[in-house]
Amino acid sequence: MSGFDCVIPTYNHGELLTRCVESVVSTQGVERIIVVDDGGTERARVDDPRVTLIRNEVNAGPSAARNRGLAEARAA
């Protein structure tokens, strides 16, 4: 199985984001986890070298957040 990147769009869900990232980290084959904070005010902290955090300045909606994350993905 080849590796993959996972995109997680979020907006003010800091309390759930940590659990979500921890779940993905434990998944076999994950190379990068791209978290796109879509202009939210909450800040989550995740300490894993595979996590890339992108912050949008304004809330552009879930589709825009997913597209931004996909643009950053590198794995097949």
Backbone as ProteinMPNN parsed JSONL, in Angstrom:
{"seq_chain_A": "MSGFDCVIPTYNHGELLTRCVESVVSTQGVERIIVVDDGGTERARVDDPRVTLIRNEVNAGPSAARNRGLAEARAA", "coords_chain_A": {"N_chain_A": [[0.851, -1.187, 0.0], [0.624, 2.136, -0.91], [1.698, 5.306, 0.474], [-0.339, 7.978, 1.861], [-1.807, 11.287, 1.926], [-3.683, 13.135, 4.284], [-6.394, 15.315, 4.456], [-7.705, 17.68, 6.626], [-10.239, 19.756, 7.067], [-11.134, 22.513, 9.134], [-13.103, 24.482, 11.402], [-13.244, 26.315, 14.106], [-13.263, 24.016, 15.84], [-11.56, 23.076, 17.838], [-11.541, 21.399, 20.121], [-12.289, 18.929, 19.134], [-10.506, 18.5, 17.121], [-7.938, 17.683, 17.978], [-8.391, 15.024, 18.822], [-9.221, 13.956, 16.38], [-6.913, 14.241, 14.737], [-5.132, 12.62, 16.184], [-6.318, 10.146, 15.768], [-5.989, 9.834, 12.978], [-3.191, 9.838, 12.824], [-2.579, 7.38, 13.886], [-3.213, 5.696, 11.845], [-2.223, 3.354, 9.461], [0.144, 4.039, 6.922], [-0.203, 6.755, 6.516], [1.244, 9.688, 5.366], [1.355, 12.511, 5.474], [-0.5, 14.917, 7.352], [-2.736, 17.278, 6.672], [-3.93, 20.05, 8.034], [-6.421, 22.377, 7.731], [-7.181, 25.345, 8.947], [-9.921, 27.159, 8.801], [-10.115, 30.093, 9.111], [-10.92, 30.239, 11.758], [-11.305, 30.988, 15.324], [-10.405, 29.49, 17.427], [-7.58, 27.667, 18.67], [-5.787, 24.818, 18.08], [-3.426, 22.444, 19.302], [-1.071, 20.34, 18.018], [1.367, 17.987, 18.227], [3.165, 16.582, 16.061], [5.377, 15.517, 13.617], [4.381, 15.0, 11.097], [2.222, 16.604, 10.68], [0.882, 19.343, 9.012], [-0.002, 22.621, 9.349], [-2.296, 24.865, 8.102], [-3.427, 28.12, 7.956], [-6.244, 29.898, 7.126], [-6.968, 33.283, 6.582], [-9.551, 34.355, 6.571], [-12.878, 33.035, 6.906], [-13.729, 30.857, 4.465], [-15.326, 28.783, 3.868], [-16.182, 25.217, 3.862], [-15.595, 23.825, 1.437], [-13.661, 25.41, 0.144], [-11.631, 25.237, 2.056], [-11.041, 22.485, 1.963], [-10.15, 22.309, -0.704], [-7.886, 23.933, -0.595], [-6.264, 22.441, 1.116], [-5.973, 20.099, -0.436], [-4.49, 21.141, -2.529], [-2.043, 21.378, -1.323], [-1.289, 18.792, -0.875], [0.905, 16.0, -1.425], [1.286, 13.286, -1.751], [0.395, 10.296, -3.586]], "CA_chain_A": [[0.0, 0.0, 0.0], [1.399, 3.382, -0.941], [1.305, 6.268, 1.485], [-1.33, 8.972, 1.469], [-1.97, 12.488, 2.728], [-5.046, 13.317, 4.782], [-6.756, 16.722, 4.612], [-8.733, 17.902, 7.645], [-10.684, 21.144, 7.168], [-11.746, 22.766, 10.433], [-13.497, 25.852, 11.749], [-13.637, 26.388, 15.515], [-13.502, 22.705, 16.439], [-10.313, 22.725, 18.497], [-11.707, 20.294, 21.06], [-12.397, 17.688, 18.369], [-9.4, 18.391, 16.178], [-6.86, 16.894, 18.562], [-8.788, 13.615, 18.739], [-9.246, 13.593, 14.972], [-5.535, 14.086, 14.276], [-4.58, 11.438, 16.844], [-6.877, 8.986, 15.08], [-5.342, 9.718, 11.675], [-1.788, 9.51, 13.059], [-2.481, 5.948, 14.16], [-3.571, 4.965, 10.637], [-1.051, 2.896, 8.712], [0.332, 4.576, 5.579], [-0.347, 8.203, 6.423], [2.514, 10.403, 5.235], [1.155, 13.881, 5.983], [-1.834, 15.332, 7.751], [-2.834, 18.703, 6.349], [-5.049, 20.652, 8.747], [-6.706, 23.712, 7.228], [-8.004, 26.145, 9.856], [-10.612, 28.066, 7.878], [-10.428, 31.4, 9.693], [-11.502, 30.114, 13.089], [-10.667, 31.708, 16.421], [-9.81, 28.522, 18.335], [-6.279, 27.156, 18.258], [-5.462, 23.484, 18.569], [-1.997, 22.169, 19.257], [-0.779, 18.947, 17.727], [2.814, 17.83, 18.093], [3.566, 15.447, 15.241], [6.081, 16.087, 12.461], [3.621, 14.794, 9.855], [1.111, 17.557, 10.614], [1.091, 20.669, 8.432], [-1.144, 23.469, 9.68], [-2.504, 26.014, 7.219], [-4.48, 28.984, 8.507], [-6.86, 30.893, 6.263], [-7.252, 34.515, 7.327], [-11.004, 34.52, 6.67], [-13.651, 31.827, 6.679], [-14.144, 30.752, 3.065], [-16.219, 27.645, 3.748], [-15.537, 23.906, 3.868], [-15.062, 23.439, 0.121], [-12.418, 26.158, -0.067], [-10.634, 24.672, 2.962], [-10.63, 21.194, 1.394], [-9.367, 22.56, -1.921], [-6.569, 24.455, -0.193], [-5.52, 21.3, 1.619], [-5.635, 19.23, -1.567], [-3.427, 21.798, -3.297], [-0.796, 21.167, -0.588], [-1.001, 17.357, -0.802], [1.978, 15.536, -2.31], [1.225, 11.823, -1.939], [-0.534, 9.811, -4.614]], "C_chain_A": [[0.889, 1.24, 0.0], [0.852, 4.349, 0.103], [0.3, 7.268, 0.949], [-1.273, 10.165, 2.403], [-3.435, 12.58, 3.131], [-5.285, 14.809, 4.981], [-7.9, 16.821, 5.619], [-9.089, 19.383, 7.655], [-11.359, 21.352, 8.527], [-12.089, 24.239, 10.595], [-14.035, 25.819, 13.173], [-14.046, 25.041, 16.109], [-12.24, 22.2, 17.121], [-10.417, 21.53, 19.413], [-11.798, 18.949, 20.349], [-11.182, 17.447, 17.474], [-8.266, 17.53, 16.714], [-7.184, 15.409, 18.472], [-8.787, 13.121, 17.3], [-7.836, 13.33, 14.45], [-4.899, 12.856, 14.907], [-5.08, 10.152, 16.18], [-6.198, 8.763, 13.735], [-3.886, 9.303, 11.827], [-1.619, 8.004, 13.262], [-2.82, 5.084, 12.945], [-2.315, 4.61, 9.845], [-1.019, 3.529, 7.319], [0.217, 6.081, 5.459], [1.04, 8.85, 6.37], [2.421, 11.803, 5.811], [-0.293, 14.071, 6.366], [-1.875, 16.838, 7.556], [-4.101, 19.238, 7.004], [-5.222, 22.067, 8.222], [-7.693, 24.38, 8.184], [-8.621, 27.251, 9.006], [-11.075, 29.35, 8.564], [-11.053, 31.349, 11.063], [-10.724, 30.888, 14.141], [-10.02, 30.765, 17.431], [-8.474, 28.048, 17.789], [-6.059, 25.786, 18.894], [-3.966, 23.283, 18.444], [-1.806, 20.674, 19.06], [0.714, 18.84, 17.471], [3.139, 16.533, 17.366], [4.215, 16.015, 13.985], [5.351, 15.906, 11.136], [2.497, 15.801, 9.663], [1.582, 18.89, 10.045], [-0.161, 21.475, 8.726], [-1.165, 24.673, 8.753], [-3.643, 26.826, 7.82], [-4.96, 29.963, 7.452], [-7.188, 32.118, 7.121], [-8.747, 34.732, 7.541], [-11.679, 33.189, 6.392], [-14.176, 31.829, 5.253], [-15.058, 29.555, 2.828], [-15.461, 26.327, 3.606], [-14.946, 23.491, 2.52], [-13.74, 24.14, -0.163], [-11.306, 25.606, 0.821], [-10.137, 23.325, 2.437], [-9.755, 21.399, 0.168], [-7.976, 23.086, -1.595], [-5.686, 23.332, 0.328], [-5.088, 20.356, 0.504], [-4.515, 19.826, -2.412], [-2.061, 21.589, -2.633], [-0.373, 19.698, -0.55], [0.07, 16.964, -1.817], [1.895, 14.048, -2.61], [0.224, 11.469, -3.029], [-1.882, 9.578, -4.004]], "O_chain_A": [[1.797, 1.364, 0.822], [-0.288, 4.232, 0.553], [0.111, 7.392, -0.261], [-0.763, 10.077, 3.52], [-4.319, 12.146, 2.392], [-4.471, 15.492, 5.603], [-8.922, 16.146, 5.491], [-8.332, 20.192, 8.192], [-12.07, 20.472, 9.013], [-11.455, 25.116, 10.008], [-15.148, 25.35, 13.414], [-15.06, 24.945, 16.8], [-11.889, 21.027, 16.996], [-9.491, 20.723, 19.486], [-11.416, 17.928, 20.92], [-10.88, 16.307, 17.12], [-7.694, 16.73, 15.973], [-6.328, 14.616, 18.082], [-8.392, 11.986, 17.033], [-7.592, 12.316, 13.796], [-4.191, 12.117, 14.223], [-4.33, 9.184, 16.053], [-5.866, 7.63, 13.388], [-3.392, 8.497, 11.04], [-0.613, 7.43, 12.846], [-2.722, 3.859, 13.016], [-1.46, 5.46, 9.595], [-2.033, 3.553, 6.621], [0.511, 6.636, 4.4], [1.893, 8.59, 7.219], [3.304, 12.235, 6.552], [-1.194, 13.468, 5.783], [-1.134, 17.578, 8.202], [-5.212, 18.917, 6.581], [-4.287, 22.867, 8.259], [-8.874, 24.033, 8.226], [-7.928, 28.161, 8.55], [-12.266, 29.657, 8.596], [-11.664, 32.327, 11.495], [-9.625, 31.379, 13.884], [-9.172, 31.193, 18.214], [-8.265, 28.032, 16.576], [-6.142, 25.636, 20.113], [-3.318, 23.879, 17.585], [-2.31, 19.856, 19.829], [1.257, 19.522, 16.601], [3.364, 15.502, 18.0], [3.652, 16.909, 13.353], [5.666, 16.583, 10.158], [1.883, 15.847, 8.597], [2.545, 19.486, 10.528], [-1.265, 21.051, 8.384], [-0.181, 25.404, 8.636], [-4.696, 26.282, 8.152], [-4.18, 30.766, 6.941], [-7.635, 31.982, 8.259], [-9.158, 35.239, 8.585], [-11.116, 32.322, 5.722], [-14.968, 32.692, 4.874], [-15.516, 29.338, 1.706], [-14.274, 26.306, 3.28], [-13.889, 22.862, 2.484], [-12.802, 23.518, -0.66], [-10.158, 25.517, 0.387], [-8.935, 23.057, 2.465], [-8.73, 20.735, 0.017], [-7.0, 22.72, -2.25], [-4.496, 23.277, 0.019], [-3.957, 19.869, 0.504], [-3.683, 19.095, -2.95], [-1.035, 21.62, -3.311], [0.775, 19.394, -0.227], [0.137, 17.515, -2.916], [2.396, 13.603, -3.642], [-0.674, 12.248, -3.347], [-2.812, 9.168, -4.698]]}, "name": "protein", "num_of_chains": 1, "seq": "MSGFDCVIPTYNHGELLTRCVESVVSTQGVERIIVVDDGGTERARVDDPRVTLIRNEVNAGPSAARNRGLAEARAA"}
